[in-house]
Amino acid sequence: MSVLTVEGIYKNYGSVQALKNVSFSVPPGSVFGILGPNGSGKTTLLGIIMDVLKATQGTFKLFDKVPDADQRKQIGTLLETPNFYHYLSAQRNLEIAAAIKGQDKSDIPRVLELVNLTQRKESKFSTYSLGMKQRLAIASCLLGNPHVLVFDEPTNGLDPVGIAEIRELIKKLYHQGKTIIMASHLLDEVEKVCTHVAILKRGVLIASGDVNEILANEDIVEINSDDNEKLLLILKSLNNYTHIKETGNLLQLFYPVNTANLAEINRHCFNNGIVLNHLQLKKKSLEAKFFELTNN
Ligand code: ATP
């Protein structure tokens, strides 16, 4: 079963193409990050999935079915910060939210406990920090215990403590078996909390899948010699690297993270009649990888 399958979605706003042929699928029990710089189409995509916007072309399925109101009811969404009443308590605000959603208020203590606001449930909303306000918004999504949660930039505008609290909460929900689909422009956030990722660049999906595969670090070994043509030839019989790139007078050998063996490379070259002038291991950062993905 797939929680969400997106197939060939396009969205145009007049002449602006916000999404171009986007397809991916969200496995159950995953924390699925939709990652991309500002304006890449993340909010548009979530809006389409939640039926706030209509796709220009393409289809999507929820729980392997053409979506209807029943399927959407199984999803808790936080697309923008909800308007709580400032002069009412968290408890009272959640009672109103439950009534609007047609849900029983008996679930309120559970959701307040989950977001760690039980102690402050009688405080007025206006006295809450931004982080607490966001946690209350998430509590409201959790009413009725939906299996799937959709969050748009859940840590936007929060300070480091607030960000850490939301991350912990997302991890807690993941460990309870929820599927979480979240948009983010922060690589760090996706790397820390997501199991899967879809990367959007100007409305085009450039990669999707397991976060460890898509955003994996790489080892890069830089080498050169007086005769790089011969060096290239003898590298053909060297194992384990994924590919070679020539940059100026350096050759770069790319390896899966933590697998490059400098001594072995050096020995192989020497045994084949090449003395290296330069041999250096460089780690590729996730930032570099993200930059490469979104800029190539
Ligand atoms: P951000 O992180 O800044 O919210 P995003 O990745 O969520 O960005 P969208 O808000 O989906 O991206 O916007 C995608 C593109 O569509 C942008 O070029 C944006 O200017 C454009 N766009 C979004 N909404 C509208 C609209 N209502 N009318 C016209 N263009 C729009």
Short mmCIF file of C-alpha atoms and ligand atoms in Angstrom, two decimals:
data_model
loop_
_atom_site.label_atom_id
_atom_site.label_comp_id
_atom_site.label_asym_id
_atom_site.label_seq_id
_atom_site.Cartn_x
_atom_site.Cartn_y
_atom_site.Cartn_z
CA MET A 1 0.00 0.00 0.00
CA SER A 2 1.12 3.52 -0.75
CA VAL A 3 -0.14 6.42 1.37
CA LEU A 4 0.13 8.84 -1.52
CA THR A 5 0.94 8.29 -5.18
CA VAL A 6 1.43 11.37 -7.34
CA GLU A 7 1.35 10.77 -11.10
CA GLY A 8 2.40 13.36 -13.65
CA ILE A 9 1.11 16.44 -11.82
CA TYR A 10 1.31 19.82 -13.59
CA LYS A 11 0.10 23.12 -12.13
CA ASN A 12 0.06 26.42 -13.98
CA TYR A 13 -0.82 29.79 -12.48
CA GLY A 14 -1.41 31.70 -15.72
CA SER A 15 1.97 31.66 -17.42
CA VAL A 16 3.79 30.46 -14.27
CA GLN A 17 4.46 26.71 -14.35
CA ALA A 18 4.61 25.86 -10.64
CA LEU A 19 4.74 22.05 -11.11
CA LYS A 20 5.93 20.11 -14.14
CA ASN A 21 5.26 16.40 -14.44
CA VAL A 22 5.82 15.52 -10.77
CA SER A 23 5.50 11.82 -9.83
CA PHE A 24 6.50 9.99 -6.64
CA SER A 25 5.05 7.72 -4.01
CA VAL A 26 5.01 7.90 -0.20
CA PRO A 27 5.44 4.59 1.66
CA PRO A 28 3.42 4.02 4.86
CA GLY A 29 5.22 4.74 8.13
CA SER A 30 7.71 7.12 6.50
CA VAL A 31 8.61 10.71 7.27
CA PHE A 32 8.53 12.01 3.72
CA GLY A 33 10.21 15.38 3.14
CA ILE A 34 9.34 17.53 0.14
CA LEU A 35 12.53 19.54 -0.11
CA GLY A 36 13.24 22.51 -2.33
CA PRO A 37 14.25 26.16 -2.30
CA ASN A 38 11.64 28.94 -1.99
CA GLY A 39 9.26 28.98 -4.93
CA SER A 40 10.02 25.41 -6.02
CA GLY A 41 6.35 24.35 -5.74
CA LYS A 42 6.15 22.62 -2.35
CA THR A 43 3.10 24.48 -1.04
CA THR A 44 1.36 24.13 -4.39
CA LEU A 45 1.89 20.37 -4.30
CA LEU A 46 0.54 20.05 -0.74
CA GLY A 47 -2.42 22.28 -1.69
CA ILE A 48 -3.30 19.93 -4.57
CA ILE A 49 -3.03 16.83 -2.38
CA MET A 50 -5.33 18.41 0.20
CA ASP A 51 -7.85 19.57 -2.45
CA VAL A 52 -7.30 23.28 -1.77
CA LEU A 53 -5.97 23.64 -5.35
CA LYS A 54 -6.75 21.80 -8.58
CA ALA A 55 -3.94 20.33 -10.67
CA THR A 56 -3.80 21.53 -14.28
CA GLN A 57 -2.98 17.97 -15.32
CA GLY A 58 -2.13 14.65 -13.66
CA THR A 59 -3.63 12.51 -10.94
CA PHE A 60 -2.90 11.32 -7.45
CA LYS A 61 -4.17 8.61 -5.13
CA LEU A 62 -4.55 8.43 -1.38
CA PHE A 63 -4.29 4.92 0.11
CA ASP A 64 -4.29 3.54 -3.47
CA LYS A 65 -7.72 5.04 -4.18
CA VAL A 66 -9.02 8.04 -6.07
CA PRO A 67 -9.26 10.53 -3.20
CA ASP A 68 -12.62 11.44 -1.68
CA ALA A 69 -13.71 13.17 1.52
CA ASP A 70 -13.42 9.94 3.54
CA GLN A 71 -9.76 9.44 2.61
CA ARG A 72 -8.98 13.09 3.35
CA LYS A 73 -10.56 12.75 6.80
CA GLN A 74 -7.82 10.27 7.65
CA ILE A 75 -5.20 12.99 7.14
CA GLY A 76 -4.31 15.71 9.64
CA THR A 77 -3.03 18.85 7.93
CA LEU A 78 -1.11 21.92 8.95
CA LEU A 79 -0.76 24.00 5.80
CA GLU A 80 -0.66 27.39 7.47
CA THR A 81 -0.72 28.51 11.10
CA PRO A 82 -4.35 28.22 12.16
CA ASN A 83 -6.15 31.18 13.71
CA PHE A 84 -6.65 30.33 17.35
CA TYR A 85 -8.52 32.70 19.63
CA HIS A 86 -5.91 34.74 21.47
CA TYR A 87 -8.00 35.34 24.58
CA LEU A 88 -8.99 31.66 25.01
CA SER A 89 -6.99 28.82 26.57
CA ALA A 90 -5.39 25.97 24.62
CA GLN A 91 -8.04 23.63 26.03
CA ARG A 92 -10.89 25.89 24.87
CA ASN A 93 -9.30 26.45 21.46
CA LEU A 94 -8.99 22.69 20.96
CA GLU A 95 -12.62 22.22 22.02
CA ILE A 96 -13.63 24.67 19.27
CA ALA A 97 -11.34 22.92 16.74
CA ALA A 98 -12.84 19.53 17.67
CA ALA A 99 -16.38 20.91 17.29
CA ILE A 100 -15.55 22.35 13.83
CA LYS A 101 -14.13 18.99 12.74
CA GLY A 102 -17.09 17.14 14.20
CA GLN A 103 -14.85 15.26 16.61
CA ASP A 104 -15.30 14.29 20.21
CA LYS A 105 -13.48 16.44 22.76
CA SER A 106 -12.45 13.36 24.75
CA ASP A 107 -9.31 13.18 22.54
CA ILE A 108 -8.04 16.57 23.78
CA PRO A 109 -6.03 15.34 26.84
CA ARG A 110 -4.22 12.81 24.62
CA VAL A 111 -3.14 15.38 22.02
CA LEU A 112 -2.16 17.95 24.66
CA GLU A 113 0.06 15.35 26.31
CA LEU A 114 1.63 14.38 22.97
CA VAL A 115 2.69 17.96 22.23
CA ASN A 116 3.74 18.52 25.83
CA LEU A 117 1.24 21.26 26.63
CA THR A 118 -0.81 19.58 29.37
CA GLN A 119 0.71 21.79 32.08
CA ARG A 120 -0.16 24.95 30.15
CA LYS A 121 -3.57 23.93 28.82
CA GLU A 122 -5.43 26.59 30.82
CA SER A 123 -3.09 29.44 29.75
CA LYS A 124 -4.39 31.91 27.19
CA PHE A 125 -3.12 31.39 23.66
CA SER A 126 -1.76 34.97 23.69
CA THR A 127 0.72 33.99 26.44
CA TYR A 128 2.23 31.15 24.37
CA SER A 129 5.68 31.27 22.75
CA LEU A 130 5.81 30.75 18.97
CA GLY A 131 6.98 27.17 19.53
CA MET A 132 4.04 26.46 21.85
CA LYS A 133 1.64 27.99 19.32
CA GLN A 134 3.01 25.69 16.65
CA ARG A 135 2.74 22.67 18.94
CA LEU A 136 -0.88 23.59 19.67
CA ALA A 137 -1.48 23.77 15.91
CA ILE A 138 -0.04 20.26 15.58
CA ALA A 139 -2.21 19.11 18.52
CA SER A 140 -5.22 20.33 16.58
CA CYS A 141 -4.15 18.21 13.54
CA LEU A 142 -3.80 15.19 15.80
CA LEU A 143 -7.42 15.33 17.00
CA GLY A 144 -9.20 12.16 15.88
CA ASN A 145 -5.84 10.32 15.67
CA PRO A 146 -5.25 10.45 11.88
CA HIS A 147 -2.67 8.01 10.52
CA VAL A 148 -1.24 10.51 8.05
CA LEU A 149 -0.06 14.05 8.81
CA VAL A 150 0.77 16.75 6.28
CA PHE A 151 2.84 19.70 7.51
CA ASP A 152 4.00 22.71 5.45
CA GLU A 153 7.31 24.07 6.80
CA PRO A 154 6.49 23.06 10.41
CA THR A 155 9.51 24.81 11.96
CA ASN A 156 9.24 28.08 10.01
CA GLY A 157 9.98 31.13 12.14
CA LEU A 158 10.87 29.16 15.28
CA ASP A 159 13.99 29.63 17.40
CA PRO A 160 16.45 26.71 17.82
CA VAL A 161 14.65 25.41 20.94
CA GLY A 162 11.27 25.55 19.18
CA ILE A 163 12.76 23.79 16.13
CA ALA A 164 14.22 21.02 18.31
CA GLU A 165 10.84 20.52 20.06
CA ILE A 166 8.99 20.14 16.75
CA ARG A 167 11.64 17.71 15.49
CA GLU A 168 11.29 15.60 18.63
CA LEU A 169 7.51 15.63 18.20
CA ILE A 170 7.79 14.50 14.57
CA LYS A 171 10.10 11.67 15.63
CA LYS A 172 7.64 10.67 18.37
CA LEU A 173 4.78 10.55 15.85
CA TYR A 174 6.96 8.52 13.47
CA HIS A 175 7.69 5.99 16.23
CA GLN A 176 3.94 5.71 16.81
CA GLY A 177 3.68 4.53 13.20
CA LYS A 178 2.27 7.71 11.64
CA THR A 179 3.17 8.69 8.10
CA ILE A 180 4.29 12.31 7.97
CA ILE A 181 4.55 14.30 4.73
CA MET A 182 6.29 17.61 5.27
CA ALA A 183 7.52 20.43 3.05
CA SER A 184 10.80 22.06 3.96
CA HIS A 185 13.46 24.25 2.40
CA LEU A 186 15.95 23.17 5.08
CA LEU A 187 18.27 20.36 4.11
CA ASP A 188 19.34 19.98 7.73
CA GLU A 189 15.73 19.44 8.82
CA VAL A 190 15.07 16.82 6.15
CA GLU A 191 18.33 15.05 6.93
CA LYS A 192 17.56 14.98 10.67
CA VAL A 193 13.94 13.82 10.65
CA CYS A 194 13.00 12.36 7.26
CA THR A 195 13.30 8.78 6.08
CA HIS A 196 12.41 9.68 2.48
CA VAL A 197 12.68 12.78 0.34
CA ALA A 198 11.44 14.27 -2.92
CA ILE A 199 13.56 17.19 -4.14
CA LEU A 200 11.87 19.88 -6.22
CA LYS A 201 13.63 22.53 -8.26
CA ARG A 202 11.50 25.12 -10.03
CA GLY A 203 8.55 22.74 -10.14
CA VAL A 204 10.51 19.77 -11.47
CA LEU A 205 11.15 16.66 -9.38
CA ILE A 206 14.89 16.05 -9.55
CA ALA A 207 15.19 13.11 -7.16
CA SER A 208 13.04 11.03 -4.82
CA GLY A 209 13.54 8.01 -2.56
CA ASP A 210 15.32 6.93 0.61
CA VAL A 211 17.04 9.90 2.25
CA ASN A 212 20.24 7.92 2.84
CA GLU A 213 20.50 7.12 -0.84
CA ILE A 214 19.50 10.51 -2.25
CA LEU A 215 21.44 12.68 0.18
CA ALA A 216 24.30 10.27 0.92
CA ASN A 217 27.67 11.78 1.56
CA GLU A 218 30.43 10.73 -0.79
CA ASP A 219 34.17 10.26 -0.48
CA ILE A 220 36.08 12.04 -3.23
CA VAL A 221 39.73 11.17 -3.78
CA GLU A 222 41.75 13.70 -5.78
CA ILE A 223 44.83 12.43 -7.56
CA ASN A 224 47.23 13.46 -10.28
CA SER A 225 50.51 12.43 -11.87
CA ASP A 226 52.86 13.58 -14.64
CA ASP A 227 50.95 11.36 -17.07
CA ASN A 228 47.20 11.59 -16.37
CA GLU A 229 46.33 9.77 -19.61
CA LYS A 230 48.20 6.67 -18.48
CA LEU A 231 46.79 7.18 -14.97
CA LEU A 232 43.25 7.08 -16.38
CA LEU A 233 44.05 3.83 -18.16
CA ILE A 234 45.40 2.05 -15.10
CA LEU A 235 42.46 3.27 -12.97
CA LYS A 236 40.25 1.06 -15.14
CA SER A 237 41.53 -1.97 -13.24
CA LEU A 238 40.95 -0.35 -9.83
CA ASN A 239 37.73 -1.41 -8.05
CA ASN A 240 35.02 0.10 -5.89
CA TYR A 241 34.78 3.71 -7.08
CA THR A 242 31.49 4.77 -8.70
CA HIS A 243 32.84 7.21 -11.30
CA ILE A 244 35.76 9.46 -12.27
CA LYS A 245 35.68 13.18 -13.08
CA GLU A 246 38.49 15.26 -14.62
CA THR A 247 38.79 18.77 -13.20
CA GLY A 248 41.77 20.73 -14.55
CA ASN A 249 44.88 18.63 -13.94
CA LEU A 250 43.22 16.63 -11.15
CA LEU A 251 41.27 13.39 -11.41
CA GLN A 252 38.48 12.87 -8.90
CA LEU A 253 37.46 9.34 -7.90
CA PHE A 254 34.01 9.12 -6.28
CA TYR A 255 33.33 6.45 -3.63
CA PRO A 256 30.34 5.59 -1.44
CA VAL A 257 30.86 7.22 1.97
CA ASN A 258 33.72 5.78 4.08
CA THR A 259 34.89 3.30 1.44
CA ALA A 260 37.84 5.06 -0.21
CA ASN A 261 41.17 3.42 0.64
CA LEU A 262 44.05 5.81 -0.11
CA ALA A 263 46.82 3.25 0.51
CA GLU A 264 45.21 0.83 -1.93
CA ILE A 265 44.92 3.55 -4.62
CA ASN A 266 48.54 4.59 -4.10
CA ARG A 267 49.79 0.98 -4.24
CA HIS A 268 47.74 0.21 -7.36
CA CYS A 269 49.17 3.22 -9.21
CA PHE A 270 52.75 2.54 -8.11
CA ASN A 271 52.55 -1.16 -9.06
CA ASN A 272 51.40 -0.06 -12.51
CA GLY A 273 54.30 2.34 -13.04
CA ILE A 274 52.69 5.64 -11.97
CA VAL A 275 53.96 7.80 -9.13
CA LEU A 276 51.25 10.10 -7.79
CA ASN A 277 52.09 13.78 -7.23
CA HIS A 278 48.90 14.36 -5.32
CA LEU A 279 46.57 12.09 -3.31
CA GLN A 280 43.92 13.63 -1.09
CA LEU A 281 40.61 12.51 0.41
CA LYS A 282 37.79 15.05 0.45
CA LYS A 283 34.41 14.47 2.07
CA LYS A 284 31.47 15.85 0.20
CA SER A 285 29.07 17.65 2.50
CA LEU A 286 25.32 17.26 2.27
CA GLU A 287 25.10 20.97 1.54
CA ALA A 288 27.34 20.48 -1.49
CA LYS A 289 25.20 17.57 -2.62
CA PHE A 290 21.96 19.55 -2.24
CA PHE A 291 23.53 22.51 -4.04
CA GLU A 292 24.62 20.22 -6.86
CA LEU A 293 21.16 18.63 -7.08
CA THR A 294 19.30 21.93 -7.18
CA ASN A 295 21.73 23.85 -9.39
CA ASN A 296 22.78 21.46 -12.13
P1 ATP B 1 7.95 28.80 -0.45
O1 ATP B 1 8.91 27.95 0.30
O2 ATP B 1 8.48 30.17 -0.74
O3 ATP B 1 6.55 28.81 0.11
P2 ATP B 1 7.19 26.82 -2.38
O4 ATP B 1 8.24 25.85 -2.74
O5 ATP B 1 6.12 26.39 -1.43
O6 ATP B 1 7.83 28.17 -1.92
P3 ATP B 1 5.01 27.63 -4.10
O7 ATP B 1 4.50 28.58 -3.08
O8 ATP B 1 4.25 26.40 -4.35
O9 ATP B 1 6.52 27.24 -3.78
O10 ATP B 1 5.21 28.44 -5.46
C1 ATP B 1 5.66 27.83 -6.67
C2 ATP B 1 5.62 28.88 -7.79
O11 ATP B 1 4.27 29.21 -8.08
C3 ATP B 1 6.33 30.18 -7.46
O12 ATP B 1 6.93 30.65 -8.63
C4 ATP B 1 5.20 31.09 -7.03
O13 ATP B 1 5.50 32.44 -7.28
C5 ATP B 1 4.06 30.62 -7.93
N1 ATP B 1 2.74 30.81 -7.31
C6 ATP B 1 2.30 30.26 -6.14
N2 ATP B 1 1.01 30.63 -5.90
C7 ATP B 1 0.64 31.43 -6.92
C8 ATP B 1 -0.57 32.14 -7.26
N3 ATP B 1 -1.65 32.05 -6.49
N4 ATP B 1 -0.57 32.86 -8.39
C9 ATP B 1 0.52 32.93 -9.20
N5 ATP B 1 1.67 32.29 -8.96
C10 ATP B 1 1.75 31.56 -7.83
#
